[in-house]
Coordinates of C-alpha atoms and ligand atoms in Angstrom, one line a residue:
M99 CA 0.0 0.0 0.0
N100 CA 1.4 3.4 -1.0
L101 CA 0.4 6.8 0.2
V102 CA 1.0 9.7 -2.2
C103 CA 2.2 12.8 -0.4
N104 CA 2.3 15.5 -3.0
N105 CA 5.4 14.6 -5.2
Q106 CA 6.6 11.9 -2.8
T107 CA 5.4 8.5 -2.0
L108 CA 5.2 6.8 1.4
D109 CA 5.6 3.0 1.2
L110 CA 3.2 1.5 3.7
S111 CA 3.9 -2.1 2.8
R112 CA 5.7 -2.1 6.2
P113 CA 4.9 0.1 9.3
V114 CA 6.7 3.4 9.3
V115 CA 7.5 6.0 11.9
M116 CA 6.4 9.6 11.8
G117 CA 8.8 11.9 13.8
V118 CA 7.3 14.7 15.9
L119 CA 8.7 18.1 15.3
N120 CA 6.9 20.6 17.5
V121 CA 7.6 24.2 16.9
T122 CA 5.7 25.6 19.8
P123 CA 7.8 28.1 21.9
D124 CA 8.3 25.6 24.7
S125 CA 10.2 23.4 22.3
F126 CA 13.1 25.8 22.0
S127 CA 15.6 26.7 24.7
D128 CA 16.0 30.4 24.1
G129 CA 13.1 31.4 21.9
G130 CA 15.3 33.4 19.5
R131 CA 14.0 33.2 15.9
Y132 CA 17.3 32.2 14.2
A133 CA 18.1 29.8 17.0
S134 CA 14.6 28.3 16.7
L135 CA 15.0 27.7 13.0
D136 CA 18.4 26.3 13.5
N137 CA 17.2 24.0 16.3
A138 CA 14.3 22.9 14.2
V139 CA 16.4 22.0 11.2
Q140 CA 18.9 20.2 13.5
H141 CA 16.0 18.2 15.1
A142 CA 14.6 17.4 11.6
R143 CA 18.0 16.1 10.6
Q144 CA 18.2 13.9 13.7
L145 CA 14.7 12.5 13.2
F146 CA 15.6 11.7 9.5
S147 CA 19.0 10.1 10.5
E148 CA 17.2 7.9 13.0
G149 CA 14.9 6.6 10.3
A150 CA 11.7 8.7 10.3
A151 CA 9.8 8.2 7.1
I152 CA 7.8 11.4 7.6
L153 CA 8.1 14.5 9.8
D154 CA 5.0 16.0 11.5
I155 CA 5.4 19.7 12.1
G156 CA 3.0 21.5 14.3
G157 CA 2.8 25.1 15.6
E158 CA -0.2 24.8 17.9
S159 CA -0.2 22.5 21.0
T160 CA -3.1 20.1 21.1
R161 CA -2.4 18.9 24.7
P162 CA -5.3 18.8 27.0
G163 CA -6.0 22.4 28.3
A164 CA -3.8 24.0 25.6
E165 CA -4.7 27.5 24.5
P166 CA -5.4 28.1 20.8
V167 CA -2.9 30.2 18.8
S168 CA -3.7 32.9 16.2
L169 CA -3.4 32.2 12.5
D170 CA -0.5 34.6 12.2
Q171 CA 1.4 33.0 15.1
E172 CA 0.9 29.6 13.6
L173 CA 2.0 30.6 10.1
Q174 CA 5.1 32.4 11.5
R175 CA 6.0 29.3 13.5
V176 CA 5.7 26.5 10.9
I177 CA 6.2 28.0 7.4
P178 CA 9.8 29.2 7.9
V179 CA 10.6 25.8 9.5
I180 CA 9.3 23.9 6.5
E181 CA 11.2 26.2 4.1
A182 CA 14.4 25.9 6.2
I183 CA 14.2 22.1 6.2
R184 CA 13.9 22.0 2.4
L185 CA 16.7 24.6 2.0
A186 CA 18.9 22.4 4.2
G187 CA 18.4 19.6 1.7
I188 CA 16.3 17.4 4.0
T189 CA 13.9 15.6 1.6
T190 CA 11.9 13.6 4.1
P191 CA 8.1 13.9 3.4
I192 CA 6.6 16.6 5.7
S193 CA 3.2 16.4 7.4
I194 CA 1.6 19.7 8.6
D195 CA -0.2 19.3 11.9
T196 CA -2.9 21.9 11.7
S197 CA -6.7 22.5 11.6
K198 CA -6.5 25.9 9.9
P199 CA -7.2 25.9 6.1
E200 CA -4.8 28.9 5.6
V201 CA -2.0 27.0 7.3
M202 CA -2.7 23.9 5.2
R203 CA -2.5 25.9 2.0
A204 CA 0.7 27.7 2.9
A205 CA 2.4 24.6 4.3
V206 CA 1.7 22.6 1.1
A207 CA 3.0 25.5 -1.0
A208 CA 6.2 25.3 1.1
G209 CA 6.6 21.6 0.6
A210 CA 4.3 19.6 3.0
G211 CA 2.9 16.4 1.5
M212 CA 0.4 15.5 4.2
I213 CA -2.2 17.3 6.3
N214 CA -2.5 15.9 9.8
D215 CA -5.7 17.4 11.2
V216 CA -6.8 16.5 14.8
C217 CA -10.2 18.0 13.9
A218 CA -10.6 15.7 10.8
L219 CA -11.1 18.7 8.4
Q220 CA -14.2 20.0 10.3
Q221 CA -13.2 23.6 10.5
P222 CA -14.8 25.9 7.9
G223 CA -12.8 25.8 4.7
A224 CA -10.6 22.9 5.7
L225 CA -12.1 20.2 3.4
Q226 CA -11.8 22.5 0.5
A227 CA -8.2 23.5 1.3
A228 CA -7.2 19.8 1.6
A229 CA -9.0 18.9 -1.6
D230 CA -7.3 21.8 -3.5
A231 CA -3.9 20.9 -2.0
G232 CA -4.1 17.4 -3.5
V233 CA -2.0 15.9 -0.7
A234 CA -2.6 13.0 1.8
V235 CA -4.8 13.7 4.8
C236 CA -4.9 12.2 8.2
L237 CA -8.4 12.3 9.8
M238 CA -8.2 12.1 13.6
H239 CA -11.0 11.5 16.0
M240 CA -11.3 13.9 18.9
Q241 CA -14.3 14.3 21.3
G242 CA -14.7 18.0 22.2
D243 CA -11.7 20.4 21.9
P244 CA -8.3 20.4 23.6
Q245 CA -9.5 22.8 26.3
K246 CA -12.4 20.7 27.5
M247 CA -11.9 17.3 25.9
Q248 CA -11.0 15.5 29.2
D249 CA -14.1 16.7 31.0
N250 CA -16.0 13.5 31.3
P251 CA -15.8 12.0 27.8
Q252 CA -18.8 9.7 27.0
Y253 CA -19.2 6.9 24.4
D254 CA -21.8 4.2 23.8
S255 CA -19.0 2.0 22.6
V256 CA -15.6 3.8 22.2
T257 CA -14.3 2.0 19.2
G258 CA -17.7 1.7 17.4
D259 CA -18.4 5.4 18.0
I260 CA -15.0 6.4 16.6
M261 CA -15.4 4.2 13.5
H262 CA -18.8 5.8 12.9
F263 CA -17.3 9.3 13.1
L264 CA -14.4 8.3 10.8
E265 CA -16.9 6.8 8.2
Q266 CA -18.8 10.1 8.2
R267 CA -15.5 12.1 7.7
I268 CA -14.4 9.8 4.9
A269 CA -17.7 10.4 3.2
A270 CA -17.4 14.2 3.6
C271 CA -13.8 14.0 2.2
V272 CA -14.9 12.0 -0.9
E273 CA -17.8 14.4 -1.5
A274 CA -15.4 17.3 -1.3
G275 CA -13.1 15.7 -3.9
I276 CA -10.5 14.0 -1.7
P277 CA -10.1 10.4 -2.9
R278 CA -10.0 7.5 -0.5
E279 CA -6.5 6.6 -1.6
R280 CA -5.3 9.8 0.0
I281 CA -6.9 9.3 3.4
V282 CA -5.3 8.0 6.6
L283 CA -7.4 7.2 9.8
D284 CA -6.4 7.9 13.4
P285 CA -8.6 7.0 16.4
G286 CA -7.0 9.9 18.4
F287 CA -5.5 8.4 21.5
G288 CA -5.8 10.8 24.4
F289 CA -8.2 13.2 22.6
G290 CA -11.4 13.2 24.6
K291 CA -11.0 9.7 26.1
T292 CA -10.6 8.4 29.7
Q293 CA -7.6 6.1 30.4
E294 CA -10.0 3.2 30.4
Q295 CA -11.4 4.2 27.0
N296 CA -7.9 4.7 25.6
Y297 CA -6.9 1.1 26.6
T298 CA -10.1 -0.3 25.3
L299 CA -9.4 1.4 22.0
L300 CA -5.8 0.1 21.9
A301 CA -7.0 -3.4 22.7
E302 CA -9.6 -3.1 19.8
L303 CA -7.3 -1.2 17.3
Q304 CA -7.5 -4.0 14.7
R305 CA -11.1 -2.9 14.1
I306 CA -10.0 0.5 12.7
G307 CA -7.9 -1.4 10.2
T308 CA -11.0 -3.2 8.9
M309 CA -12.1 0.2 7.4
G310 CA -9.6 -0.5 4.6
L311 CA -7.5 2.6 4.9
P312 CA -4.0 3.1 6.5
V313 CA -4.1 3.6 10.3
L314 CA -1.9 6.2 12.1
V315 CA -1.5 6.2 15.9
G316 CA 0.0 8.6 18.3
L317 CA 0.7 7.1 21.7
S318 CA 4.2 8.4 22.4
R319 CA 4.7 9.9 25.9
K320 CA 0.9 10.3 26.3
S321 CA -0.8 10.5 29.7
M322 CA -2.3 7.0 29.1
I323 CA 1.2 5.7 29.4
G324 CA 2.1 7.9 32.4
A325 CA -1.1 6.8 34.2
V326 CA -0.1 3.1 34.1
L327 CA 3.5 3.8 35.0
D328 CA 2.8 6.7 37.4
A329 CA 5.6 8.4 35.5
G330 CA 6.2 11.9 34.2
V331 CA 6.6 12.8 30.6
D332 CA 10.4 12.1 30.5
Q333 CA 10.0 8.7 32.0
R334 CA 7.6 7.2 29.4
L335 CA 9.9 5.8 26.8
Y336 CA 9.6 2.1 27.6
G337 CA 5.9 2.3 28.1
S338 CA 5.6 4.2 24.7
L339 CA 7.6 1.4 23.0
A340 CA 5.3 -1.2 24.4
A341 CA 2.3 0.7 23.1
A342 CA 3.9 1.2 19.7
V343 CA 4.6 -2.6 19.5
I344 CA 0.9 -3.4 20.4
A345 CA -0.3 -0.9 17.8
V346 CA 1.9 -2.4 15.0
M347 CA 0.9 -5.9 15.9
S348 CA -2.7 -4.7 15.7
G349 CA -2.2 -3.3 12.1
A350 CA -1.1 0.3 12.6
N351 CA 0.8 1.6 9.5
I352 CA 2.2 4.9 10.8
V353 CA 3.3 5.4 14.3
R354 CA 3.7 9.1 15.4
V355 CA 6.6 9.3 18.0
H356 CA 9.1 11.5 19.7
D357 CA 11.8 8.7 20.1
V358 CA 12.3 7.6 16.5
G359 CA 15.3 5.3 16.7
A360 CA 14.1 3.4 19.7
T361 CA 10.7 2.9 18.1
I362 CA 12.2 1.7 14.9
D363 CA 14.2 -1.0 16.8
A364 CA 11.0 -2.1 18.5
I365 CA 9.1 -2.3 15.3
K366 CA 11.8 -4.3 13.6
V367 CA 11.4 -7.0 16.3
C368 CA 7.6 -6.9 15.7
M369 CA 8.1 -7.3 12.0
A370 CA 10.3 -10.3 12.6
V371 CA 7.5 -11.9 14.5
M372 CA 4.8 -10.9 12.1
M373 CA 6.7 -12.3 9.1
A374 CA 7.8 -15.6 10.9
Ligands
9MG22 C1 -0.8 16.4 16.7 N1 -1.0 15.1 17.4 C2 -0.8 14.9 18.7 N2 -1.2 13.6 19.0 C3 -1.6 13.1 17.9 C4 -2.2 11.8 17.5 O1 -2.4 10.9 18.4 N3 -2.5 11.6 16.2 C5 -2.3 12.6 15.3 N4 -2.7 12.3 14.0 N5 -1.9 13.8 15.6 C6 -1.5 14.1 16.8

């Protein structure tokens, strides 16, 4: 299975790793613009050298409780980074993590080949922007919004409800002119789900794969890992690797992570088992 990302192709015949490149101010040590760009390019180079198949660049935090950022702020954070990565000769496909149509358009013009939207293209103008851009899209499920999503999320059946939502978003995409071959599905671990709902979803992840489209998961360092381990965000590597392994064994095609090299090693062992 191949995913066309603008003028590049992601080979999904084996699971691949998406490296997280956040360009929110807390991801830089001193906040200086030049230093920020320099740091971002250096980080991109590191993710690439560790084996990331695609880089996910985001300028707005989607953590629970995160404040939204303005369009201008988001554009100023992400577009120069995409341009600098390309100028530096790093050719890894780029995914833009955004829900804003203007950011989608500008990022694709700067070289992004995938739109990763935690709002599944529900913001006004987003479906049209993604259709016009002609790139791959990741539709993620979220109940509520980042500010309130952890306030008592409710489901009839978590996996079933998410599949129903994703079916509706696929239909909206197809109607807007985004072909199925360009769509990736993501159940949205941690986005409007209790820890119990997150683990039910992980246990049932195979069901998302039955929808016939590539599956992306983001589990790396999330609070569902911290809750089981009673560990802070810096102490969640081994738990995140366990979750990545379970996801891959359950059919995930793209795993979005912070720790690229370690996750690739874990996936190689998974693959050895899956191909035995
Ligand atoms: C931006 N972002 C943070 N977590 C994510 C996840 O689980 N999936 C996707 N697609 N994006 C995410």
